[in-house]
Short mmCIF file of C-alpha atoms and ligand atoms in Angstrom, two decimals:
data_model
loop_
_atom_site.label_atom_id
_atom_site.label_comp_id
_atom_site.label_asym_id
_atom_site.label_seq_id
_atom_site.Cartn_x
_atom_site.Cartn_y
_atom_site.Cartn_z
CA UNK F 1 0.00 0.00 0.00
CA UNK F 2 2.50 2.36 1.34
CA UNK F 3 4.80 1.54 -2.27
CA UNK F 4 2.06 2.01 -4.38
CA UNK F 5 0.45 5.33 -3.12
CA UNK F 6 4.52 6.96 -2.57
CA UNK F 7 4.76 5.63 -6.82
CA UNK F 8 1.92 7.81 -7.60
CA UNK F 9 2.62 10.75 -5.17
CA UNK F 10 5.75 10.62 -7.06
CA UNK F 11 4.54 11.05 -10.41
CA UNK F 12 3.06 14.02 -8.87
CA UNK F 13 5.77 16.08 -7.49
CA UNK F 14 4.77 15.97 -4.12
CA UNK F 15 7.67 15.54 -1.28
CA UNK F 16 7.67 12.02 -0.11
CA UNK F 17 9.25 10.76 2.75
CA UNK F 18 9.45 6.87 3.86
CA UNK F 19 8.09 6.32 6.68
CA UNK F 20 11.11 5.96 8.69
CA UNK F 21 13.39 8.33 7.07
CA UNK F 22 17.12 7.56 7.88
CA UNK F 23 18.35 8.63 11.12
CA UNK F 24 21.18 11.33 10.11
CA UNK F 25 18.70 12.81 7.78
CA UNK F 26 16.46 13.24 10.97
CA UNK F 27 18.93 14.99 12.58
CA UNK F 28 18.87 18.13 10.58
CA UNK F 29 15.24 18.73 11.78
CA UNK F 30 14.98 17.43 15.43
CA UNK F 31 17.89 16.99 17.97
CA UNK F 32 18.74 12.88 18.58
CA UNK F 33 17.31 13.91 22.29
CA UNK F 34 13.89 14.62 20.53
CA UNK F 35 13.38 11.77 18.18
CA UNK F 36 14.77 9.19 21.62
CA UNK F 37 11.49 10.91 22.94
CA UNK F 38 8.99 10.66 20.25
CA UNK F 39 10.44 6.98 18.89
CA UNK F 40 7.90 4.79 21.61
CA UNK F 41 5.00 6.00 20.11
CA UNK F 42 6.82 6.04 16.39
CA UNK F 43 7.05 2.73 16.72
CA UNK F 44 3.68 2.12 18.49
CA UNK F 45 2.01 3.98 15.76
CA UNK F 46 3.50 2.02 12.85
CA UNK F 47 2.53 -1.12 14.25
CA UNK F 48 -1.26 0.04 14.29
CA UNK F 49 -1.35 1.42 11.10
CA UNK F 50 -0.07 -2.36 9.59
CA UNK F 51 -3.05 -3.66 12.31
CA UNK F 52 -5.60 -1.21 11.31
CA UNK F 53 -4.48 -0.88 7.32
CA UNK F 54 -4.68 2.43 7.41
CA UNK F 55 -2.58 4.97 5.59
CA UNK F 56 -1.64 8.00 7.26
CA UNK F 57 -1.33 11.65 4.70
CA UNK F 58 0.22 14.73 6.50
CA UNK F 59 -0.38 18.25 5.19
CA UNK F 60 2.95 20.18 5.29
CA UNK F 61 1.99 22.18 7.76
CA UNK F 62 2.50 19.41 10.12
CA UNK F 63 5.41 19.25 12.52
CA UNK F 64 8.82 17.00 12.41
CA UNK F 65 7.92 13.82 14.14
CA UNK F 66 4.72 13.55 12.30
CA UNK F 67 5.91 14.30 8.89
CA UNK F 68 9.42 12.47 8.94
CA UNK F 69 8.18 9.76 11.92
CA UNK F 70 4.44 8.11 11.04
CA UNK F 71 3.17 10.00 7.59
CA UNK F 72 2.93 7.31 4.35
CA UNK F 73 2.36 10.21 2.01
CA UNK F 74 2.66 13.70 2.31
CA UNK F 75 1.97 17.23 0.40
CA UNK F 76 -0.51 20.08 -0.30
CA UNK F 77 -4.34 20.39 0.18
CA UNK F 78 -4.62 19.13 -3.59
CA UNK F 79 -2.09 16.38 -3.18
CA UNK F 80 -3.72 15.34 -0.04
CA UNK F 81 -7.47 15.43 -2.26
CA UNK F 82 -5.89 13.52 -5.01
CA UNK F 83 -4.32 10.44 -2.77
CA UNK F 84 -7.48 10.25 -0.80
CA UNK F 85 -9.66 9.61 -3.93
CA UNK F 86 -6.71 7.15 -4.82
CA UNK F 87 -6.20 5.14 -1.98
CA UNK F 88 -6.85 1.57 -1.46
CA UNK F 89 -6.49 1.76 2.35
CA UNK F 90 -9.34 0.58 4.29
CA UNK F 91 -8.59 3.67 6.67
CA UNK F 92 -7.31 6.90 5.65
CA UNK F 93 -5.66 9.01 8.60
CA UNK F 94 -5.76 12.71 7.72
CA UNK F 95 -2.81 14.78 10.10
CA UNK F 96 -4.30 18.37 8.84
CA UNK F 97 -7.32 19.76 9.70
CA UNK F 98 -11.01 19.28 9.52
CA UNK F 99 -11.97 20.21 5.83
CA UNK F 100 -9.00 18.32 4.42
CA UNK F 101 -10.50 14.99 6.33
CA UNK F 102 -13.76 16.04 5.33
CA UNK F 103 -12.67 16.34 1.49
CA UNK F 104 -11.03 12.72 1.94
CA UNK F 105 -14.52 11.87 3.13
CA UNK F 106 -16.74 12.91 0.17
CA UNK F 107 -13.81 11.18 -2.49
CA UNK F 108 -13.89 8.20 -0.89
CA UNK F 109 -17.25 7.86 1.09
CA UNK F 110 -16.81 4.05 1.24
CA UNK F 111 -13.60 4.27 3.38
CA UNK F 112 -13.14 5.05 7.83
CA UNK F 113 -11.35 8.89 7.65
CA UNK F 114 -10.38 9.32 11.09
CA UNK F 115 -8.82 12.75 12.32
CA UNK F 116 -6.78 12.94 15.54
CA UNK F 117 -8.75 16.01 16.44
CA UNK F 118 -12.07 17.14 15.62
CA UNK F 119 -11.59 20.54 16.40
CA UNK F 120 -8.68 21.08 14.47
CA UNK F 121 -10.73 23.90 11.99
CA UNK F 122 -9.59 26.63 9.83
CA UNK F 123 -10.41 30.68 9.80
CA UNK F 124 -11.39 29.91 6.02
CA UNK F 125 -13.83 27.06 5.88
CA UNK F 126 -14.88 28.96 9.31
CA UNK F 127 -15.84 32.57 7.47
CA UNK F 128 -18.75 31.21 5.45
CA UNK F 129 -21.29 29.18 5.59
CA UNK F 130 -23.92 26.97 2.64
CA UNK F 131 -26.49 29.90 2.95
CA UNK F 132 -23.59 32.91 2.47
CA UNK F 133 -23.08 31.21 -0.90
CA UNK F 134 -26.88 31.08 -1.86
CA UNK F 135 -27.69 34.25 -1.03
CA UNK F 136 -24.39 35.55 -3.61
CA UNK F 137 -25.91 33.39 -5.89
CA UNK F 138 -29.20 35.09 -6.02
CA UNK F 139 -27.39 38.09 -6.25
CA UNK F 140 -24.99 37.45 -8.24
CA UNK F 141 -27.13 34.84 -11.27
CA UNK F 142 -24.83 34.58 -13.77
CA UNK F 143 -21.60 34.41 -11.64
CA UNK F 144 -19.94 30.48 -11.44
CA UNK F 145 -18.85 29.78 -7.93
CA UNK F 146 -15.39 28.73 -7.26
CA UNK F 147 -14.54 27.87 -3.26
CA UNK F 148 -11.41 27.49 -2.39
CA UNK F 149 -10.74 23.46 -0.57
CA UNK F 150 -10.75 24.88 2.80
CA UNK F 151 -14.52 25.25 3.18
CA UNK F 152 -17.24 22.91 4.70
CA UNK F 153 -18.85 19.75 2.51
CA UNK F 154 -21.81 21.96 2.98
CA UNK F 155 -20.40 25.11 1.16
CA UNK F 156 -18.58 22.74 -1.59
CA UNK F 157 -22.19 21.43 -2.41
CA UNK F 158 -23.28 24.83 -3.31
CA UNK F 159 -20.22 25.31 -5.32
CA UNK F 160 -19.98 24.79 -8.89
CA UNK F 161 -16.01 24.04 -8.53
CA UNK F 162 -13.26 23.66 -5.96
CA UNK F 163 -9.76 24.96 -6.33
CA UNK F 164 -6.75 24.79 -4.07
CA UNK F 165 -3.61 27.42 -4.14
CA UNK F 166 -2.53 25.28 -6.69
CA UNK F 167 -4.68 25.40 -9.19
CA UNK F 168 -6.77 28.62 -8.48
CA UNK F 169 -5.49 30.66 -11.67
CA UNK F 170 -6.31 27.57 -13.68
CA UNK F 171 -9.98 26.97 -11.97
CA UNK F 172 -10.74 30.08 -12.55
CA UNK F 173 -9.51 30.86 -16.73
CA UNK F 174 -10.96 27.20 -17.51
CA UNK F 175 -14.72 28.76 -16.73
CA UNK F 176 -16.34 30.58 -19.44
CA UNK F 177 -18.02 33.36 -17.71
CA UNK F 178 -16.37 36.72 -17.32
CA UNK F 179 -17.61 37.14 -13.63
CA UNK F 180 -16.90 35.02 -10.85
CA UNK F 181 -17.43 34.22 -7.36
CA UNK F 182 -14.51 33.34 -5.44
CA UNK F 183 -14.99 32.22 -2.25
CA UNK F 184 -13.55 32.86 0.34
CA UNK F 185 -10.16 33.77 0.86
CA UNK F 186 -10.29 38.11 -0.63
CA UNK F 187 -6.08 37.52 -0.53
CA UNK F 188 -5.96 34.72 -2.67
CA UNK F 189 -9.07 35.86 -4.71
CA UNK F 190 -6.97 39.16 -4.86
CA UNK F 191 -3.96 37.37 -6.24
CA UNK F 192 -5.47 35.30 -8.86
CA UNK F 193 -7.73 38.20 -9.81
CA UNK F 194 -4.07 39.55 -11.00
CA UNK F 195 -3.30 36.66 -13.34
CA UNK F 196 -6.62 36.49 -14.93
CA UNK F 197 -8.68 38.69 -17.21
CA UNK F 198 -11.75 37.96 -14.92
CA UNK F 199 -13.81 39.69 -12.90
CA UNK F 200 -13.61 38.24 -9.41
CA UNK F 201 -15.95 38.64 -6.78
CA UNK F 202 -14.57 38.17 -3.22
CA UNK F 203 -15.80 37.19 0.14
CA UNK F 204 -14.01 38.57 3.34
CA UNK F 205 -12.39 35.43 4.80
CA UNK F 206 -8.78 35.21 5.44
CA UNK F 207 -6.36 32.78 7.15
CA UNK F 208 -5.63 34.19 10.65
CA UNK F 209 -2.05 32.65 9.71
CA UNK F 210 -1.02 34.21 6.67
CA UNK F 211 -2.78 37.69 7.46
CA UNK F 212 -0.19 38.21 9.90
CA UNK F 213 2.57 38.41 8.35
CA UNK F 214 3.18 42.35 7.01
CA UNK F 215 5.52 44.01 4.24
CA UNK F 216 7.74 45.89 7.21
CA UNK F 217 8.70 42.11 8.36
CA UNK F 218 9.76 40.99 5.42
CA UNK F 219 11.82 44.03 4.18
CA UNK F 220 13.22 43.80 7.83
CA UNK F 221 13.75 40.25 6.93
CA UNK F 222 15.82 41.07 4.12
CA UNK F 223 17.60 43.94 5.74
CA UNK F 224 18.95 41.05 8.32
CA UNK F 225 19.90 38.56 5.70
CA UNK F 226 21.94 39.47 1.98
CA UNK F 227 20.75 37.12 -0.91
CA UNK F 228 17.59 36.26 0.63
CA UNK F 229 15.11 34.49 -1.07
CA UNK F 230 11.56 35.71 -0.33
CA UNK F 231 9.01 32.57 -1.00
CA UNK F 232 5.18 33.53 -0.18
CA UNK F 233 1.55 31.52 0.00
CA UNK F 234 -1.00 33.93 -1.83
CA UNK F 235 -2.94 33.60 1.79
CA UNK F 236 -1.12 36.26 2.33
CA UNK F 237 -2.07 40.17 1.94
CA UNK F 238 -1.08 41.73 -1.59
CA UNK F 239 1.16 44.00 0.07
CA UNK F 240 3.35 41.00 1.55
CA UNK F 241 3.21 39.35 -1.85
CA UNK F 242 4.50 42.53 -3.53
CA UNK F 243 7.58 41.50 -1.49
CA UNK F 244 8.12 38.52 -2.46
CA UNK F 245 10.50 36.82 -4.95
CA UNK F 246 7.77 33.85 -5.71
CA UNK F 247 4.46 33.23 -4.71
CA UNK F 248 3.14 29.74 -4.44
CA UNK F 249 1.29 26.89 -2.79
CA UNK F 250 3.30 24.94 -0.30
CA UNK F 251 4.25 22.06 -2.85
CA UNK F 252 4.77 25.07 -5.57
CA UNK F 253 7.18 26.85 -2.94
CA UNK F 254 9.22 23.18 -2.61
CA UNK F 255 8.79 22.65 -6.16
CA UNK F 256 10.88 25.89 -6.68
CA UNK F 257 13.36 25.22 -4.17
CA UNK F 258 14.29 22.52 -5.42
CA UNK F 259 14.71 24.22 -9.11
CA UNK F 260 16.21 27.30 -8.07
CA UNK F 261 18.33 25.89 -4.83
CA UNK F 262 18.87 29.36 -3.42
CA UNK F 263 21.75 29.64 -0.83
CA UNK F 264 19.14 31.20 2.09
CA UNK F 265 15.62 31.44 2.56
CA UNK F 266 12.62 32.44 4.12
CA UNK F 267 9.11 30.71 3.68
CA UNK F 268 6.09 33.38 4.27
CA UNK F 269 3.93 30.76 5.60
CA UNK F 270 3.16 28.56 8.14
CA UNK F 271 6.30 27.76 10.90
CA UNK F 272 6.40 23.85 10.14
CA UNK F 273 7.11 23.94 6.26
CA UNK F 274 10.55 25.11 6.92
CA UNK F 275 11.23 22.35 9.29
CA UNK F 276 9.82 20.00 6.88
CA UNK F 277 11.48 21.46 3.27
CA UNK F 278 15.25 21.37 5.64
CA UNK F 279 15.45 17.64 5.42
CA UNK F 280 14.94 17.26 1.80
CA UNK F 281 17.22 20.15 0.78
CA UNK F 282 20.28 20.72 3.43
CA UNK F 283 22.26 23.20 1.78
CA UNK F 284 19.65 25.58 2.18
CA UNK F 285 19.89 27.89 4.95
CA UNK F 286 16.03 28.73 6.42
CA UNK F 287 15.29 31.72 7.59
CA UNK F 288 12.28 31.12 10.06
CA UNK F 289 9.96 33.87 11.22
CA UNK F 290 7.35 31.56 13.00
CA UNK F 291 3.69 31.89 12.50
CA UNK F 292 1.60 28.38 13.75
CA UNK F 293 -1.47 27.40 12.65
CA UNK F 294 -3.11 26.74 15.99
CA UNK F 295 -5.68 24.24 13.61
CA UNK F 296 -2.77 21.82 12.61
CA UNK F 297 -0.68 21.91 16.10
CA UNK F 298 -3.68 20.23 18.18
CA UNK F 299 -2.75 16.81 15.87
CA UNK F 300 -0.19 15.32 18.22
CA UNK F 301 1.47 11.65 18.00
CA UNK F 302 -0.40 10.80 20.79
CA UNK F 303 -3.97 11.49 19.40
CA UNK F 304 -3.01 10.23 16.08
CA UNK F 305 -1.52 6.92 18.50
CA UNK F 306 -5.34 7.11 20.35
CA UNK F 307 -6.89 7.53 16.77
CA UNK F 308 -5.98 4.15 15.48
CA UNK F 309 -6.60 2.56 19.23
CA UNK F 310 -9.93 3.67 19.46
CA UNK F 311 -10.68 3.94 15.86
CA UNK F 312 -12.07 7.47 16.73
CA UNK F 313 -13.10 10.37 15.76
CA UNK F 314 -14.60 9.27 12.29
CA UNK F 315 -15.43 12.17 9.79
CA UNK F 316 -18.96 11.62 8.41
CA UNK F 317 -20.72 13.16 5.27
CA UNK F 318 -24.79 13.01 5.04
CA UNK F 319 -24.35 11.35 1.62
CA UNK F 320 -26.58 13.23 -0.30
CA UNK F 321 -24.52 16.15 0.71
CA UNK F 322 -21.53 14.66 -0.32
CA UNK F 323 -22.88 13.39 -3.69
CA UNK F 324 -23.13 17.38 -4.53
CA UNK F 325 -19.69 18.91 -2.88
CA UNK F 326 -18.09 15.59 -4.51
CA UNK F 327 -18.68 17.43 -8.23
CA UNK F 328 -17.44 20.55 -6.73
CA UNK F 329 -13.83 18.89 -6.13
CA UNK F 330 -13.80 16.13 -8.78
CA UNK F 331 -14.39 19.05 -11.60
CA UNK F 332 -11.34 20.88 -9.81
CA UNK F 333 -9.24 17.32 -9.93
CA UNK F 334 -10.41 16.76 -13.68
CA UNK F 335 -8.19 20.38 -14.49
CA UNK F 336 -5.37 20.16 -12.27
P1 LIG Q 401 -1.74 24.49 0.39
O1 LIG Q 401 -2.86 24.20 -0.53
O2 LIG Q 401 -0.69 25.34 -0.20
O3 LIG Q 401 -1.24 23.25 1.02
O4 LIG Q 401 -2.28 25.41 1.57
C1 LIG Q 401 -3.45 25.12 2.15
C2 LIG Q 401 -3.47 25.67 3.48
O5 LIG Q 401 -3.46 26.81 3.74
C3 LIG Q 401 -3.55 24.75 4.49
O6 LIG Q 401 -3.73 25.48 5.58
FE1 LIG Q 402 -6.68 27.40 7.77
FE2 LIG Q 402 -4.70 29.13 7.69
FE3 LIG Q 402 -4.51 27.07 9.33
FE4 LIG Q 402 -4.37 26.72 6.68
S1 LIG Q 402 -2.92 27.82 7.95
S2 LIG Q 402 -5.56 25.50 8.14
S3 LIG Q 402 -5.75 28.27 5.94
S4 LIG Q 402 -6.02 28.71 9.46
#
């Protein structure tokens, strides 16, 4: 299981990591002290997921020993999508938060998603809800909805398509009306709005993460470090991406790393991707202001550990529902 979904994860240029990844590489991320600590419930977690077949996917934004220690597969919100509609596994373990479970869910409604934490949520998928979208719609009639992954099952069943940072620009030029709805992140609405020709429409959600970061830290950023390498996530305001040397998802951001292999580096996004990226690419040097998602930090070993015990806490879709936000995101995963 774990062979065939890393074969395909490859073809799609998502970082993979075994399981186990070799000690010294380890190093580089977590002192020897901290991996003596975590390595019990490693181990006790790898045994469960061979008991329990389950696969475990980790979004990037996850830290160390969960990413390099128990994740089979790894990557971006639309990698994530992809290997959940994939996978074979009878149980699919999703280390991110809620909506990313819940999209695993509605792609693969015959298989057990179990999250660590229920409560792990997101500002996004939290700013709007299945009547917000209705009520644009009647306002806005001839206007094709696009919401962004990070929304509820009930807000992808009102949607006409998903998109993720990945593929917004190409969601958005593949529809043929000249006005859309894009819901409901304005800061990455206002950044595709840029590439496009279209008219875009924006809600007022935003990712309490991202919109922290301003344009004085970065340039202070760059005053502290020559050659630096700005890499941003268009979560983030247009005035921090109008500092930035390249704007990207999280797997676009590694993607370029790994093309461009700049000497030093800072990441305008979440605190665990540099962490994560360090392994895979030691002669960079990070640069690491530290913004946490809050969301992602409350999945622990030891809850994903209790997960597979207990077989708990199952993410369920009224399948009706899920019938309708599955066309949402399988139209997104038929572009890109
Ligand atoms: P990516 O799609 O770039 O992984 O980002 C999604 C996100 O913000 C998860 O919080
Ligand atoms: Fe949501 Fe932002 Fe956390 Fe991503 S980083 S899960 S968008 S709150």
């Amino acid at each position: 299981m774990i062979e065939q979904l890393d074969d395909r994860v490859a073809e799609m240029e998502v970082s993979v990591f075994e399981a186990t990844s070799q000690p010294s590489a380890r190093q580089r991320v977590l002192p020897d002290e901290e991996w003596l600590l975590h390595q019990p419930l490693i181990e006790e977690i790898q045994r469960l997921k061979v008991e329990r077949k389950a696969v475990v996917l980790a979004h990037n934004y996850q830290t160390p020993e969960i990413f390099h220690g128990v994740a089979d597969v790894t990557g971006d919100s639309l990698a994530l999508a992809r290997l959940a509609a994939q996978s074979e596994a009878e149980v699919i373990l999703m280390c991110g938060v809620h909506f990313m479970a819940e999209t695993a869910k509605i792609l693969s409604p015959e298989r057990t998603v179990l999250i660590p934490d229920l409560s792990a949520g997101c500002s996004l998928a939290e700013s709007i809800t299945a009547a917000d979208v209705r009520l644009l719609r009647q306002r806005y009639p001839d206007a094709p909805v696009v919401t962004y992954v990070n929304t509820s099952a009930e807000v992808k069943a009102e949607s006409d398509i998903c998109c993720t940072s990945s593929n917004a620009v190409e969601v958005v030029k593949s529809l043929d009306a000249q006005r859309v709805l894009f819901l409901p992140d304005r800061y990455l609405g206002h950044w595709v709005a840029g590439q496009t020709s279209k008219e875009l429409i924006l809600w007022q959600g935003a990712c309490e993460v991202h919109e922290r970061f301003s344009a004085a830290q970065v340039r202070g950023l760059r005053e502290g470090a020559t050659s630096l390498q700005v890499l941003a996530h268009p979560e983030c305001p247009p005035d921090v991406l109008a500092e930035a040397d390249y704007v990207g998802s999280t797997s676009a951001m590694i993607n370029h790393l790994k093309r461009s292999r700049p000497q030093r580096v800072v990441l305008i996004t979440e605190c665990s991707m540099s962490d994560n990226v360090a392994l895979e690419l030691p002669e960079i040097e990070f640069v690491r202001p530290c913004n946490l998602c809050p969301h992602m930090k409350r999945i622990t070993l030891e809850k994903i550990r209790d997960a597979l015990v207990h077989m708990h806490h199952e993410v369920q879709v009224d399948p009706e529902l899920g019938k309708r936000a599955r066309r949402a995101v399988e139209r997104m995963l038929a572009i890109g």
